[in-house]
């Protein structure tokens, strides 16, 4: 059995300004680094064997903060990246609504559309599932922190719960910055033990997002 602790990266300036980052974006804000430090303090008690992270800057920075606290050197896997939002990237919600009204309306309605020529959530879930399968297979019996992104984690969990498709994935709340989601892999059996746990962020206001 492999235990996977999925963590979303800490807050970035774009998160705070409600700007779509997709596979772009930058590193953590001061608040995001504080969140990552809180996550690291919790992970010191988790007896981790490994850390695997998305190769995007905000995830790498979060993983490195946890790595420094746990004595582990993070490995990187590009399949753990956030959803590709194409031309929506680096644009605010208001800008996207003005520039891409049809796609915006469809997304707000819960339809799994290709945004800005990028990926659907279903495509994202398949990509993340490949990464998770590799991680679980190569860390059998271990405890692994997987540092990824809100949409990536949410899509993967929606897939294993069987609610990915149409607007089914919206039965899940968004994953907060530096939140924890815990999944166990035992052969073909996958069990969700915890979703969007932010207990370690007590005293820091937590915002959910897609």
Backbone as JSON, one array per atom type, in Angstrom:
{
  "sequence": "XXXXXXXXXXXXXXXXXXXXXXXXXXXXXXXXXXXXXXXXXXXXXXXXXXXXXXXXXXXXXXXXXXXXXXXXXXXXXXXXXXXXXXXXXXXXXXXXXXXXXXXXXXXXXXXXXXXXXXXXXXXXXXXXXXXXXXXXXXXXXXXXXXXXXXXXXXXXXXXXXXXXXXXXXXXXXXXXXXXXXXXXXXXXXXXXXXXXXXXXXXXXXXXXXX",
  "N": [[0.84, -1.19, 0.0], [0.55, 2.18, -0.85], [0.8, 5.38, 0.46], [-0.41, 8.47, -0.4], [0.09, 11.84, -0.05], [-1.47, 14.49, -1.14], [-0.69, 17.78, -1.89], [-1.71, 21.06, -2.44], [0.04, 23.77, -3.93], [1.38, 26.67, -2.17], [-0.07, 29.98, -1.78], [0.0, 32.25, -4.58], [0.81, 35.47, -6.06], [-0.85, 35.8, -8.24], [-2.98, 34.08, -7.63], [-4.15, 35.5, -5.51], [-5.05, 37.74, -6.85], [-6.95, 36.71, -8.5], [-6.25, 35.65, -11.05], [-5.85, 33.68, -13.91], [-3.52, 31.11, -13.98], [-2.71, 28.64, -15.05], [-0.4, 26.75, -16.82], [1.56, 28.57, -16.57], [2.64, 31.33, -14.68], [4.15, 32.29, -11.48], [6.39, 32.23, -8.64], [5.81, 31.75, -5.05], [3.78, 33.93, -3.04], [4.45, 36.14, -0.2], [2.58, 35.34, 1.76], [1.98, 32.83, 0.7], [4.41, 31.48, 1.08], [4.44, 31.36, 3.83], [2.23, 29.71, 4.25], [3.25, 27.38, 3.06], [5.31, 26.82, 4.83], [3.83, 26.18, 7.1], [2.61, 23.87, 6.14], [4.92, 22.33, 5.83], [5.71, 22.02, 8.49], [3.69, 20.37, 9.42], [4.12, 18.13, 7.81], [6.52, 17.18, 8.77], [5.82, 15.46, 10.76], [4.75, 13.35, 9.44], [6.27, 11.24, 8.56], [7.46, 10.95, 5.97], [8.58, 9.37, 2.95], [9.32, 10.25, 0.49], [9.19, 13.03, -1.83], [7.33, 14.28, -4.49], [6.89, 16.52, -7.11], [5.02, 18.82, -9.18], [6.55, 20.47, -11.97], [6.24, 23.2, -12.16], [6.91, 26.56, -11.12], [5.68, 27.5, -8.69], [4.85, 25.17, -7.42], [7.26, 23.78, -7.17], [8.67, 25.49, -5.45], [7.11, 25.3, -3.12], [7.39, 22.54, -2.6], [10.15, 22.44, -2.12], [10.37, 23.87, 0.26], [9.06, 22.17, 2.03], [10.73, 19.99, 1.68], [13.14, 20.94, 2.77], [12.46, 20.95, 5.43], [12.03, 18.3, 6.0], [14.2, 16.86, 5.18], [14.25, 15.76, 2.66], [14.77, 15.47, -0.87], [13.01, 16.91, -3.41], [11.57, 15.21, -6.21], [10.75, 15.84, -9.66], [7.83, 15.97, -11.73], [6.41, 16.47, -14.73], [3.86, 15.8, -15.51], [2.25, 16.34, -13.39], [1.51, 18.93, -13.57], [-0.57, 21.94, -13.56], [-3.83, 22.37, -15.1], [-3.8, 23.11, -18.56], [-4.59, 26.2, -19.65], [-4.39, 27.57, -21.96], [-4.89, 30.4, -23.96], [-6.17, 31.73, -21.94], [-4.42, 32.04, -19.93], [-2.59, 34.0, -17.57], [-4.46, 36.01, -17.5], [-7.06, 37.96, -16.0], [-10.13, 37.08, -14.26], [-12.14, 38.87, -15.08], [-11.08, 39.83, -17.5], [-11.0, 37.48, -19.05], [-13.73, 36.87, -19.2], [-14.56, 38.98, -20.78], [-13.04, 38.71, -23.15], [-13.38, 36.07, -24.03], [-16.23, 35.24, -24.23], [-18.06, 33.1, -24.81], [-16.71, 30.69, -24.14], [-16.23, 31.3, -21.49], [-18.83, 31.48, -20.41], [-19.67, 28.85, -20.79], [-17.87, 27.47, -19.14], [-18.51, 28.57, -16.62], [-21.01, 27.48, -16.41], [-20.44, 24.93, -15.8], [-19.55, 23.18, -17.72], [-17.21, 20.98, -19.25], [-15.0, 22.35, -20.87], [-12.58, 23.01, -23.49], [-10.39, 25.32, -22.64], [-9.27, 28.27, -24.02], [-7.84, 26.9, -25.97], [-6.46, 24.96, -24.63], [-6.54, 22.39, -22.28], [-9.13, 20.03, -21.36], [-10.77, 19.28, -18.21], [-11.08, 16.56, -18.02], [-9.04, 15.59, -19.68], [-6.89, 16.55, -18.23], [-7.2, 15.05, -15.85], [-6.6, 12.47, -16.77], [-3.92, 12.75, -17.39], [-2.78, 13.38, -14.88], [-3.47, 11.06, -13.53], [-1.82, 9.18, -14.78], [0.67, 10.03, -13.83], [0.32, 9.62, -11.06], [-0.01, 6.85, -10.98], [2.55, 6.0, -11.73], [4.05, 7.04, -9.61], [2.95, 5.7, -7.38], [3.58, 3.04, -8.05], [6.35, 3.05, -8.04], [6.95, 3.61, -5.45], [6.12, 1.66, -3.64], [4.48, 0.72, -0.69], [5.34, 2.97, 0.63], [5.35, 6.39, 1.91], [4.32, 9.26, 0.44], [4.67, 12.63, -0.44], [2.85, 14.54, -2.68], [3.13, 17.27, -4.56], [1.09, 19.5, -6.08], [-1.46, 21.03, -8.0], [-4.49, 23.03, -7.71], [-6.64, 22.51, -9.63], [-5.62, 20.18, -10.79], [-5.43, 18.31, -8.66], [-8.09, 18.23, -7.83], [-9.41, 17.32, -10.16], [-8.27, 14.76, -10.45], [-9.16, 13.48, -8.08], [-11.93, 13.66, -8.48], [-12.1, 11.95, -10.64], [-11.36, 9.41, -9.55], [-13.45, 9.1, -7.83], [-15.5, 8.83, -9.53], [-17.04, 10.94, -10.47], [-16.29, 12.68, -12.39], [-16.95, 14.52, -15.26], [-19.38, 16.04, -17.33], [-20.95, 18.28, -15.2], [-20.25, 17.09, -12.89], [-17.93, 17.06, -11.31], [-18.05, 19.27, -9.77], [-19.24, 18.73, -7.38], [-17.32, 18.54, -5.55], [-15.57, 20.66, -3.34], [-13.35, 23.43, -4.07], [-9.77, 23.0, -3.92], [-7.94, 24.28, -1.33], [-5.17, 26.61, -1.06], [-2.11, 25.1, -0.18], [-3.44, 23.02, 1.03], [-4.25, 19.65, 2.17], [-4.79, 16.47, 0.74], [-5.55, 13.11, 1.09], [-4.74, 9.96, -0.17], [-4.91, 6.45, -0.5], [-3.19, 3.84, -2.13], [-3.7, 0.58, -2.94], [-2.78, -1.89, -4.62], [-5.06, -2.42, -7.15], [-6.93, -1.02, -5.86], [-8.15, 2.06, -4.74], [-8.32, 4.45, -2.25], [-9.92, 7.21, -0.89], [-8.99, 9.14, 1.76], [-8.94, 11.65, 2.92], [-9.98, 14.98, 2.24], [-9.04, 18.13, 1.07], [-7.89, 19.17, 3.47], [-7.22, 21.55, 5.84], [-6.27, 21.96, 8.37], [-3.77, 22.53, 9.43], [-3.39, 25.12, 8.75], [-4.57, 26.81, 10.48], [-5.73, 29.9, 11.63], [-4.87, 31.25, 9.45], [-6.57, 32.74, 6.88], [-8.35, 30.79, 4.58], [-8.77, 30.33, 1.15], [-10.77, 28.85, -1.31], [-10.37, 27.62, -4.66], [-10.76, 27.15, -8.23]],
  "CA": [[0.0, 0.0, 0.0], [1.26, 3.46, -0.92], [0.0, 6.51, 0.94], [-0.07, 9.7, -1.12], [-0.39, 13.09, 0.53], [-1.51, 15.52, -2.18], [-0.73, 19.14, -1.37], [-1.68, 22.15, -3.4], [1.07, 24.77, -3.63], [0.97, 27.86, -1.44], [-0.64, 31.08, -2.57], [0.8, 33.13, -5.43], [0.19, 36.78, -6.27], [-1.94, 35.63, -9.21], [-4.12, 33.53, -6.89], [-4.77, 36.56, -4.73], [-5.68, 38.69, -7.78], [-7.88, 35.95, -9.33], [-5.7, 35.58, -12.4], [-5.61, 32.3, -14.33], [-2.11, 30.83, -14.21], [-2.51, 27.48, -15.9], [0.96, 26.22, -16.76], [2.49, 29.69, -16.42], [2.68, 31.79, -13.29], [5.45, 32.5, -10.84], [6.56, 31.6, -7.34], [4.87, 32.02, -3.97], [3.71, 35.22, -2.37], [4.86, 35.99, 1.21], [1.56, 34.51, 2.41], [2.14, 31.47, 0.21], [5.56, 30.87, 1.75], [4.0, 31.08, 5.21], [1.39, 28.5, 4.15], [4.13, 26.23, 2.79], [6.01, 26.52, 6.08], [2.86, 25.47, 7.95], [2.51, 22.53, 5.56], [6.17, 21.63, 6.15], [5.69, 21.64, 9.9], [2.81, 19.19, 9.55], [4.73, 16.99, 7.12], [7.6, 16.64, 9.59], [5.25, 14.4, 11.59], [4.1, 12.35, 8.57], [7.23, 10.18, 8.24], [7.5, 10.82, 4.52], [9.71, 8.7, 2.31], [9.68, 10.94, -0.76], [8.37, 14.15, -2.3], [7.29, 14.43, -5.94], [6.17, 17.76, -7.37], [4.93, 19.46, -10.49], [7.75, 21.25, -12.26], [5.94, 24.62, -12.22], [7.67, 27.25, -10.08], [4.98, 27.6, -7.41], [4.86, 23.85, -6.81], [8.65, 23.48, -6.81], [9.02, 26.27, -4.26], [6.41, 24.67, -2.0], [8.04, 21.25, -2.34], [11.48, 22.68, -1.55], [10.2, 24.29, 1.65], [8.79, 20.94, 2.77], [11.94, 19.18, 1.62], [14.12, 21.46, 3.72], [12.02, 20.59, 6.78], [11.97, 16.84, 6.16], [15.44, 16.24, 4.74], [14.03, 15.06, 1.4], [14.98, 16.25, -2.09], [11.87, 16.62, -4.28], [11.67, 14.86, -7.63], [9.77, 16.6, -10.44], [7.09, 15.24, -12.75], [5.64, 17.48, -15.45], [2.46, 15.38, -15.62], [1.53, 16.89, -12.24], [1.23, 20.34, -13.82], [-1.95, 22.4, -13.59], [-4.5, 22.32, -16.39], [-3.38, 24.08, -19.56], [-5.73, 27.06, -19.99], [-4.13, 28.23, -23.24], [-4.88, 31.86, -24.02], [-6.7, 32.3, -20.7], [-3.32, 32.19, -18.99], [-2.13, 35.34, -17.19], [-5.58, 36.96, -17.62], [-7.97, 37.97, -14.86], [-11.47, 36.59, -14.53], [-12.87, 39.89, -15.85], [-10.54, 39.86, -18.86], [-11.44, 36.27, -19.75], [-15.17, 37.03, -19.47], [-14.73, 39.93, -21.88], [-12.38, 38.27, -24.37], [-13.83, 34.74, -24.45], [-17.53, 35.14, -23.56], [-18.7, 31.8, -24.97], [-15.99, 29.73, -23.31], [-16.44, 31.7, -20.1], [-20.2, 31.1, -20.03], [-19.72, 27.39, -20.71], [-17.11, 27.08, -17.95], [-19.31, 28.92, -15.46], [-22.15, 26.56, -16.37], [-19.96, 23.62, -15.37], [-19.18, 22.33, -18.85], [-15.77, 20.7, -19.3], [-14.6, 22.86, -22.18], [-11.17, 23.33, -23.74], [-10.28, 26.77, -22.43], [-8.17, 28.94, -24.69], [-7.05, 25.96, -26.76], [-5.66, 24.12, -23.74], [-7.02, 21.05, -21.93], [-10.32, 19.84, -20.53], [-10.46, 18.66, -16.93], [-10.95, 15.12, -18.26], [-7.68, 15.39, -20.18], [-6.01, 16.79, -17.07], [-7.3, 13.91, -14.94], [-5.87, 11.34, -17.35], [-2.48, 13.04, -17.26], [-2.4, 13.25, -13.47], [-3.6, 9.64, -13.18], [-0.58, 8.52, -15.23], [1.73, 10.37, -12.88], [0.04, 8.97, -9.78], [0.26, 5.42, -11.14], [4.01, 5.84, -11.71], [4.54, 7.33, -8.26], [2.53, 4.61, -6.5], [4.3, 1.82, -8.42], [7.78, 3.16, -7.71], [7.09, 3.84, -4.01], [5.25, 0.69, -2.98], [4.65, 0.64, 0.76], [5.94, 4.2, 1.13], [4.51, 7.56, 2.16], [4.85, 10.22, -0.53], [4.0, 13.92, -0.64], [2.73, 14.91, -4.09], [2.81, 18.7, -4.59], [0.52, 19.78, -7.39], [-2.26, 22.24, -8.2], [-5.89, 22.88, -7.36], [-7.4, 21.81, -10.66], [-5.05, 18.84, -11.0], [-5.83, 17.44, -7.55], [-9.55, 18.09, -7.85], [-9.78, 16.47, -11.3], [-7.88, 13.38, -10.14], [-10.07, 12.94, -7.07], [-13.23, 13.48, -9.13], [-12.01, 10.75, -11.49], [-11.38, 8.18, -8.76], [-14.77, 9.0, -7.22], [-16.47, 8.57, -10.58], [-17.92, 12.09, -10.68], [-15.72, 13.55, -13.41], [-17.77, 14.49, -16.46], [-20.43, 17.05, -17.27], [-20.57, 19.18, -14.11], [-20.2, 16.27, -11.69], [-16.77, 17.3, -10.45], [-18.32, 20.41, -8.9], [-19.69, 18.29, -6.06], [-16.16, 18.74, -4.69], [-15.1, 22.02, -3.15], [-12.01, 23.66, -4.56], [-8.69, 22.68, -2.99], [-7.29, 25.5, -0.86], [-3.71, 26.66, -1.12], [-1.38, 24.33, 0.85], [-4.31, 22.02, 1.64], [-3.84, 18.26, 2.04], [-5.75, 15.42, 0.36], [-4.82, 11.86, 1.32], [-5.25, 8.82, -0.93], [-4.13, 5.21, -0.38], [-3.21, 2.92, -3.26], [-3.41, -0.82, -2.57], [-3.02, -2.61, -5.87], [-6.03, -1.73, -7.98], [-7.88, -0.33, -4.98], [-7.76, 3.42, -4.37], [-9.22, 4.91, -1.19], [-9.78, 8.6, -0.48], [-9.1, 9.24, 3.21], [-9.12, 13.02, 3.38], [-10.07, 15.93, 1.14], [-8.94, 19.57, 1.33], [-7.64, 19.35, 4.9], [-6.43, 22.77, 6.07], [-6.13, 22.13, 9.82], [-2.45, 23.09, 9.73], [-3.39, 26.54, 8.37], [-5.41, 27.52, 11.43], [-5.31, 31.27, 11.84], [-4.67, 31.86, 8.14], [-7.81, 32.6, 6.1], [-8.14, 29.89, 3.45], [-9.7, 30.53, 0.05], [-10.82, 27.77, -2.29], [-10.43, 28.1, -6.04], [-10.68, 26.11, -9.24]],
  "C": [[0.87, 1.25, 0.0], [0.32, 4.56, -0.45], [0.5, 7.79, 0.27], [-0.73, 10.89, -0.44], [-0.34, 14.14, -0.58], [-1.6, 16.88, -1.53], [-0.8, 20.11, -2.55], [-0.58, 23.12, -2.97], [0.5, 25.91, -2.79], [0.49, 28.96, -2.38], [0.41, 31.81, -3.4], [0.1, 34.47, -5.54], [-0.98, 36.67, -7.23], [-3.17, 35.02, -8.55], [-4.88, 34.65, -6.19], [-5.53, 37.55, -5.62], [-6.68, 38.02, -8.71], [-7.49, 36.03, -10.82], [-5.44, 34.11, -12.73], [-4.13, 32.11, -14.62], [-1.9, 29.68, -15.18], [-1.11, 26.93, -15.73], [2.01, 27.33, -16.79], [2.58, 30.05, -14.95], [4.08, 31.88, -12.74], [5.47, 31.8, -9.48], [5.56, 32.08, -6.31], [4.92, 33.47, -3.51], [4.23, 35.04, -0.94], [3.86, 35.14, 2.0], [1.71, 33.04, 2.0], [3.32, 30.75, 0.85], [5.22, 30.52, 3.2], [3.12, 29.83, 5.22], [2.25, 27.26, 3.93], [4.92, 25.84, 4.03], [5.1, 25.79, 7.07], [2.7, 24.02, 7.46], [3.74, 21.71, 5.92], [6.2, 21.17, 7.59], [4.8, 20.42, 10.12], [3.46, 17.95, 8.93], [5.91, 16.41, 7.87], [7.12, 15.47, 10.44], [4.71, 13.23, 10.76], [5.01, 11.19, 8.2], [7.26, 9.9, 6.74], [8.75, 10.07, 4.07], [10.18, 9.45, 1.07], [8.74, 12.11, -0.99], [8.47, 14.19, -3.82], [6.42, 15.65, -6.25], [6.03, 18.05, -8.85], [6.18, 20.3, -10.71], [7.47, 22.75, -12.42], [6.48, 25.32, -10.96], [6.98, 27.25, -8.72], [4.93, 26.27, -6.68], [6.26, 23.47, -6.36], [9.05, 24.22, -5.54], [8.36, 25.67, -3.01], [7.09, 23.36, -1.61], [9.41, 21.44, -1.69], [11.4, 23.11, -0.09], [9.92, 23.06, 2.52], [10.03, 20.05, 2.8], [12.99, 19.62, 2.61], [13.75, 21.05, 5.15], [12.08, 19.1, 7.05], [13.25, 16.12, 5.74], [15.31, 15.47, 3.43], [14.23, 16.0, 0.21], [13.84, 15.93, -3.06], [12.29, 16.19, -5.68], [10.56, 15.61, -8.36], [9.13, 15.74, -11.51], [6.16, 16.22, -13.45], [4.18, 17.07, -15.64], [1.61, 15.84, -14.44], [1.21, 18.37, -12.41], [-0.26, 20.65, -13.74], [-2.52, 22.28, -14.99], [-3.96, 23.43, -17.3], [-4.6, 24.9, -19.97], [-5.45, 27.89, -21.23], [-4.1, 29.74, -23.12], [-5.58, 32.52, -22.84], [-5.57, 32.63, -19.73], [-2.89, 33.63, -18.81], [-3.2, 36.41, -17.36], [-6.49, 36.84, -16.4], [-9.32, 37.39, -15.26], [-12.23, 37.58, -15.4], [-12.38, 39.94, -17.3], [-11.02, 38.65, -19.67], [-12.92, 36.38, -20.12], [-15.41, 37.96, -20.65], [-14.18, 39.4, -23.19], [-12.91, 36.95, -24.92], [-15.22, 34.45, -23.85], [-18.2, 33.76, -23.67], [-18.04, 30.74, -24.1], [-16.23, 30.02, -21.83], [-17.81, 31.26, -19.61], [-20.32, 29.59, -19.87], [-19.01, 26.89, -19.46], [-17.89, 27.38, -16.69], [-20.49, 27.98, -15.28], [-21.74, 25.15, -15.97], [-19.59, 22.69, -16.49], [-17.66, 22.18, -18.91], [-15.23, 21.07, -20.67], [-13.09, 23.0, -22.26], [-11.05, 24.84, -23.65], [-9.05, 27.31, -23.15], [-7.29, 28.03, -25.51], [-6.19, 25.04, -25.92], [-6.23, 22.73, -23.54], [-8.4, 21.12, -21.29], [-9.87, 19.27, -19.19], [-10.31, 17.14, -17.09], [-9.56, 14.78, -18.77], [-6.66, 15.56, -19.05], [-6.0, 15.58, -16.15], [-6.55, 12.7, -15.46], [-4.37, 11.53, -17.18], [-2.01, 12.85, -15.82], [-2.48, 11.79, -13.03], [-2.37, 8.86, -13.62], [0.55, 8.78, -14.25], [1.55, 9.64, -11.56], [0.35, 7.47, -9.86], [1.77, 5.15, -11.09], [4.55, 6.01, -10.29], [4.2, 6.18, -7.31], [3.33, 3.34, -6.78], [5.76, 1.87, -7.98], [8.03, 3.43, -6.22], [6.16, 2.91, -3.23], [5.56, 0.61, -1.49], [5.2, 1.89, 1.4], [4.89, 5.28, 1.36], [5.1, 8.73, 1.37], [4.0, 11.49, -0.53], [4.02, 14.26, -2.12], [2.26, 16.37, -4.13], [2.34, 19.07, -5.99], [-0.33, 21.04, -7.32], [-3.74, 21.96, -7.95], [-6.71, 22.1, -8.36], [-6.93, 20.39, -10.87], [-5.51, 17.88, -9.92], [-7.33, 17.18, -7.6], [-10.01, 17.18, -8.99], [-9.45, 15.01, -11.03], [-8.84, 12.76, -9.14], [-11.46, 12.73, -7.65], [-13.23, 12.23, -9.99], [-12.09, 9.48, -10.65], [-12.72, 8.0, -8.05], [-15.87, 8.73, -8.25], [-17.43, 9.72, -10.84], [-17.35, 13.07, -11.71], [-16.54, 13.42, -14.69], [-18.99, 15.36, -16.26], [-20.05, 18.03, -16.16], [-20.42, 18.42, -12.8], [-19.07, 16.61, -10.76], [-17.03, 18.46, -9.49], [-18.99, 20.02, -7.59], [-18.55, 18.42, -5.06], [-15.89, 20.23, -4.54], [-13.76, 22.19, -3.86], [-10.98, 23.28, -3.5], [-7.98, 23.97, -2.61], [-5.78, 25.44, -1.01], [-3.1, 25.96, 0.09], [-2.26, 23.34, 1.6], [-3.76, 20.61, 1.38], [-5.03, 17.38, 1.66], [-4.99, 14.1, 0.42], [-5.51, 10.7, 0.63], [-4.33, 7.63, -0.69], [-4.32, 4.36, -1.62], [-2.81, 1.54, -2.75], [-3.75, -1.68, -3.77], [-3.95, -1.8, -6.75], [-7.01, -0.9, -7.16], [-7.32, 1.03, -4.57], [-8.79, 3.95, -3.38], [-8.91, 6.36, -0.85], [-10.01, 8.69, 1.02], [-9.38, 10.66, 3.68], [-9.12, 13.95, 2.17], [-9.94, 17.36, 1.66], [-8.79, 19.88, 2.82], [-6.72, 20.57, 5.1], [-6.22, 23.02, 7.56], [-4.81, 22.8, 10.19], [-2.36, 24.58, 9.4], [-4.26, 27.36, 9.32], [-4.85, 28.91, 11.71], [-4.99, 32.01, 10.57], [-5.98, 31.66, 7.37], [-7.51, 31.78, 4.85], [-9.2, 30.16, 2.4], [-9.62, 29.34, -0.89], [-10.82, 28.39, -3.69], [-10.41, 26.89, -6.96], [-9.25, 25.95, -9.71]]
}
